[in-house]
Short mmCIF file of C-alpha atoms in Angstrom, two decimals:
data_model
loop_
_atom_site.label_atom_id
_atom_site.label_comp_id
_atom_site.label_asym_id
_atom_site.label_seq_id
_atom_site.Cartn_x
_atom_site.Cartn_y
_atom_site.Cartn_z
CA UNK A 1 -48.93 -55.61 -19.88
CA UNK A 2 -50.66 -52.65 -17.93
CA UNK A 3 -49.89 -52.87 -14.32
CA UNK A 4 -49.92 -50.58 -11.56
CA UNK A 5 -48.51 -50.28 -7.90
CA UNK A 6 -50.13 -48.42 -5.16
CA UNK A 7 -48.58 -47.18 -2.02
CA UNK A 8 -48.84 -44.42 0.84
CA UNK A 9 -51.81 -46.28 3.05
CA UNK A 10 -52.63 -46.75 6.76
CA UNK A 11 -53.93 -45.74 9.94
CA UNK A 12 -54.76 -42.42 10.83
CA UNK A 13 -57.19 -40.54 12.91
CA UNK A 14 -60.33 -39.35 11.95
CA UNK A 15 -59.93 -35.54 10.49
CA UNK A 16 -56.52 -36.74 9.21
CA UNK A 17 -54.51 -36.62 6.34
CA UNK A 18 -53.26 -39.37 3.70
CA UNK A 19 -51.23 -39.15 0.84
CA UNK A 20 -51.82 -42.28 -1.42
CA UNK A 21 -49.83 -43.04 -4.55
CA UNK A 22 -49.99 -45.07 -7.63
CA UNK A 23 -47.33 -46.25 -10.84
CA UNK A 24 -48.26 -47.17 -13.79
CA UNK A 25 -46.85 -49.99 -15.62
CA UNK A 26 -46.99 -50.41 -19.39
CA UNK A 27 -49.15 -47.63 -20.15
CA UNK A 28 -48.32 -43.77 -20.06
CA UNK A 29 -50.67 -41.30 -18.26
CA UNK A 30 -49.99 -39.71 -21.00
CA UNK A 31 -52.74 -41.56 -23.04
CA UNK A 32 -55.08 -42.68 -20.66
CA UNK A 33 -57.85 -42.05 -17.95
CA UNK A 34 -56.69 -43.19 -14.64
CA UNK A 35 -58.71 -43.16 -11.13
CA UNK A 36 -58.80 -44.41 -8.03
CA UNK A 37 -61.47 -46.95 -7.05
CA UNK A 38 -61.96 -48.58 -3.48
CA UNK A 39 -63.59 -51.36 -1.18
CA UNK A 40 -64.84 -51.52 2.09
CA UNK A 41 -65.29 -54.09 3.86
CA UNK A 42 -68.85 -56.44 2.80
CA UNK A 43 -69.00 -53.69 -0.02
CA UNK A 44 -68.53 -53.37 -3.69
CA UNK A 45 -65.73 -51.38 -5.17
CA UNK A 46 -66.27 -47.88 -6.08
CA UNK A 47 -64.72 -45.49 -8.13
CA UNK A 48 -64.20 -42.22 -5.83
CA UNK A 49 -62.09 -39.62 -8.28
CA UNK A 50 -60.61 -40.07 -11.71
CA UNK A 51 -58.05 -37.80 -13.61
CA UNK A 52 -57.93 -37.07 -17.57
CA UNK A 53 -54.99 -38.12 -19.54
CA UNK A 54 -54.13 -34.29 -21.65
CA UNK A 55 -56.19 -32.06 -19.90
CA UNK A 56 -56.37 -32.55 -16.23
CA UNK A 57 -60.00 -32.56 -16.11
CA UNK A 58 -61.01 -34.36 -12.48
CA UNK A 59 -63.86 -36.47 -11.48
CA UNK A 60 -65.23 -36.73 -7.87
CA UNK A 61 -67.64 -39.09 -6.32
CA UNK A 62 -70.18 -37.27 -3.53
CA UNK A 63 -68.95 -39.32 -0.89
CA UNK A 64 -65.15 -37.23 -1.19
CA UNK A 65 -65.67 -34.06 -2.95
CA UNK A 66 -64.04 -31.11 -0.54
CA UNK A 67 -61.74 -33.52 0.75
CA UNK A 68 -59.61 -35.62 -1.57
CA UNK A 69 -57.62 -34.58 -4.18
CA UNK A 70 -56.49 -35.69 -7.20
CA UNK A 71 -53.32 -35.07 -9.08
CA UNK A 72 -50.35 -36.75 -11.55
CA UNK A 73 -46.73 -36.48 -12.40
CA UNK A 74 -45.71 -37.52 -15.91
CA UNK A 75 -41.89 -37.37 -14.99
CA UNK A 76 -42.87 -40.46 -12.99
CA UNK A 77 -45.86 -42.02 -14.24
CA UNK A 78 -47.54 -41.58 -10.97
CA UNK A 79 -50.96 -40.69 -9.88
CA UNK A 80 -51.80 -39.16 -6.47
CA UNK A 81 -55.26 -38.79 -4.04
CA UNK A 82 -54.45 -36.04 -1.22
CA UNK A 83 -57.28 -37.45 1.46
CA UNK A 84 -57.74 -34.60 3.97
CA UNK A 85 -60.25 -34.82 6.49
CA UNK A 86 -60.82 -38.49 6.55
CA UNK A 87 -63.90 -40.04 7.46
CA UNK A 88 -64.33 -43.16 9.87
CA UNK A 89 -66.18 -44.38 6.21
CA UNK A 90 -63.52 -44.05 4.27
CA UNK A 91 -62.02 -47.09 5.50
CA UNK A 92 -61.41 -49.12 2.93
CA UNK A 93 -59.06 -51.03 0.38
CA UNK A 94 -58.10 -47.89 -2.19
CA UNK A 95 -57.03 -49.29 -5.72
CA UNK A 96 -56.15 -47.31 -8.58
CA UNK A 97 -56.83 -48.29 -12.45
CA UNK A 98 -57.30 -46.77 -16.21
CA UNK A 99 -60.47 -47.65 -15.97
CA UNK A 100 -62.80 -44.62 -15.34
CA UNK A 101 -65.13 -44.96 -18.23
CA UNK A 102 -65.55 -48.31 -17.27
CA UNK A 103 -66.83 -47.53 -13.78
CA UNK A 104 -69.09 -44.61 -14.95
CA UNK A 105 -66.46 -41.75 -13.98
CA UNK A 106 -66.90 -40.28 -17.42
CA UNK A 107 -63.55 -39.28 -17.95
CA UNK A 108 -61.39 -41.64 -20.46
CA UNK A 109 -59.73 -43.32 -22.36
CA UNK A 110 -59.76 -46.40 -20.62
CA UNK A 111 -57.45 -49.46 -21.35
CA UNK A 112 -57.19 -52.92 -20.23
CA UNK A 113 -55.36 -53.77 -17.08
CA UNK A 114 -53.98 -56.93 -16.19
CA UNK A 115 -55.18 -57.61 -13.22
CA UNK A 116 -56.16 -55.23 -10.28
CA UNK A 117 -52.96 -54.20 -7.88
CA UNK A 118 -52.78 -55.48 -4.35
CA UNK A 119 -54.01 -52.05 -3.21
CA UNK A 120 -53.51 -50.15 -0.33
CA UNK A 121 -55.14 -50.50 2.88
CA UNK A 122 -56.66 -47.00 5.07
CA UNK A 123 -57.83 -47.59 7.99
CA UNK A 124 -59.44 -44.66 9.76
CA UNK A 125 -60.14 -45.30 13.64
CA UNK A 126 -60.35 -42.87 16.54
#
């Protein structure tokens, strides 16, 4: 069963800094597409930035380009967003998943997940 656990939320100022993270469970970054998607408030969910599984090859949405970034560690099975100058918008539910192609991020391969994690709440607010 894929399954993944993200961490690293909460509240910070606006032109602040977060550091999210997310584990994989069951599937290896190794072999797979993996992004992070989120959702505000009365809003669907969005994918935002998605990273390749051999090449490193990124994907950004409009909405965070210049400002989040996206990264892995293998060792650990762990995917990371780096959200610098944060946005009173980007406060939101942020969930990560293999599923970039899925969400028209391009980038793949996807696989099936289990269910979605709990997420991780940010919360942006002057």
């Amino acid at each position: 069963q894929a399954q993944v656990v993200e961490s690293g939320g909460g509240l910070v100022q606006p032109g602040g800094s977060l550091r999210l993270s997310c584990t994989a469970f069951g599937f290896s970054l190794d072999y797979f597409a993996i992004g992070w998607f989120r959702q505000a408030a009365g809003k669907e969910r969005e994918g935002i930035s998605c990273i390749s599984s051999s090449d490193g090859q990124t994907y950004y949405a409009d909405s965070v380009k210049g400002r989040f970034t996206i990264s892995r560690d293998y060792t650990k099975n762990t995917m990371y967003l780096q959200m610098d100058s944060l946005k009173l918008e980007d406060t939101a539910t942020y969930y990560c998943a293999p599923l970039c192609a899925a969400y028209g991020m391009g980038l793949g391969p996807d696989t099936a997940l289990e269910s979605w994690g709990k997420g991780t709440l940010v919360t942006v607010s002057s």
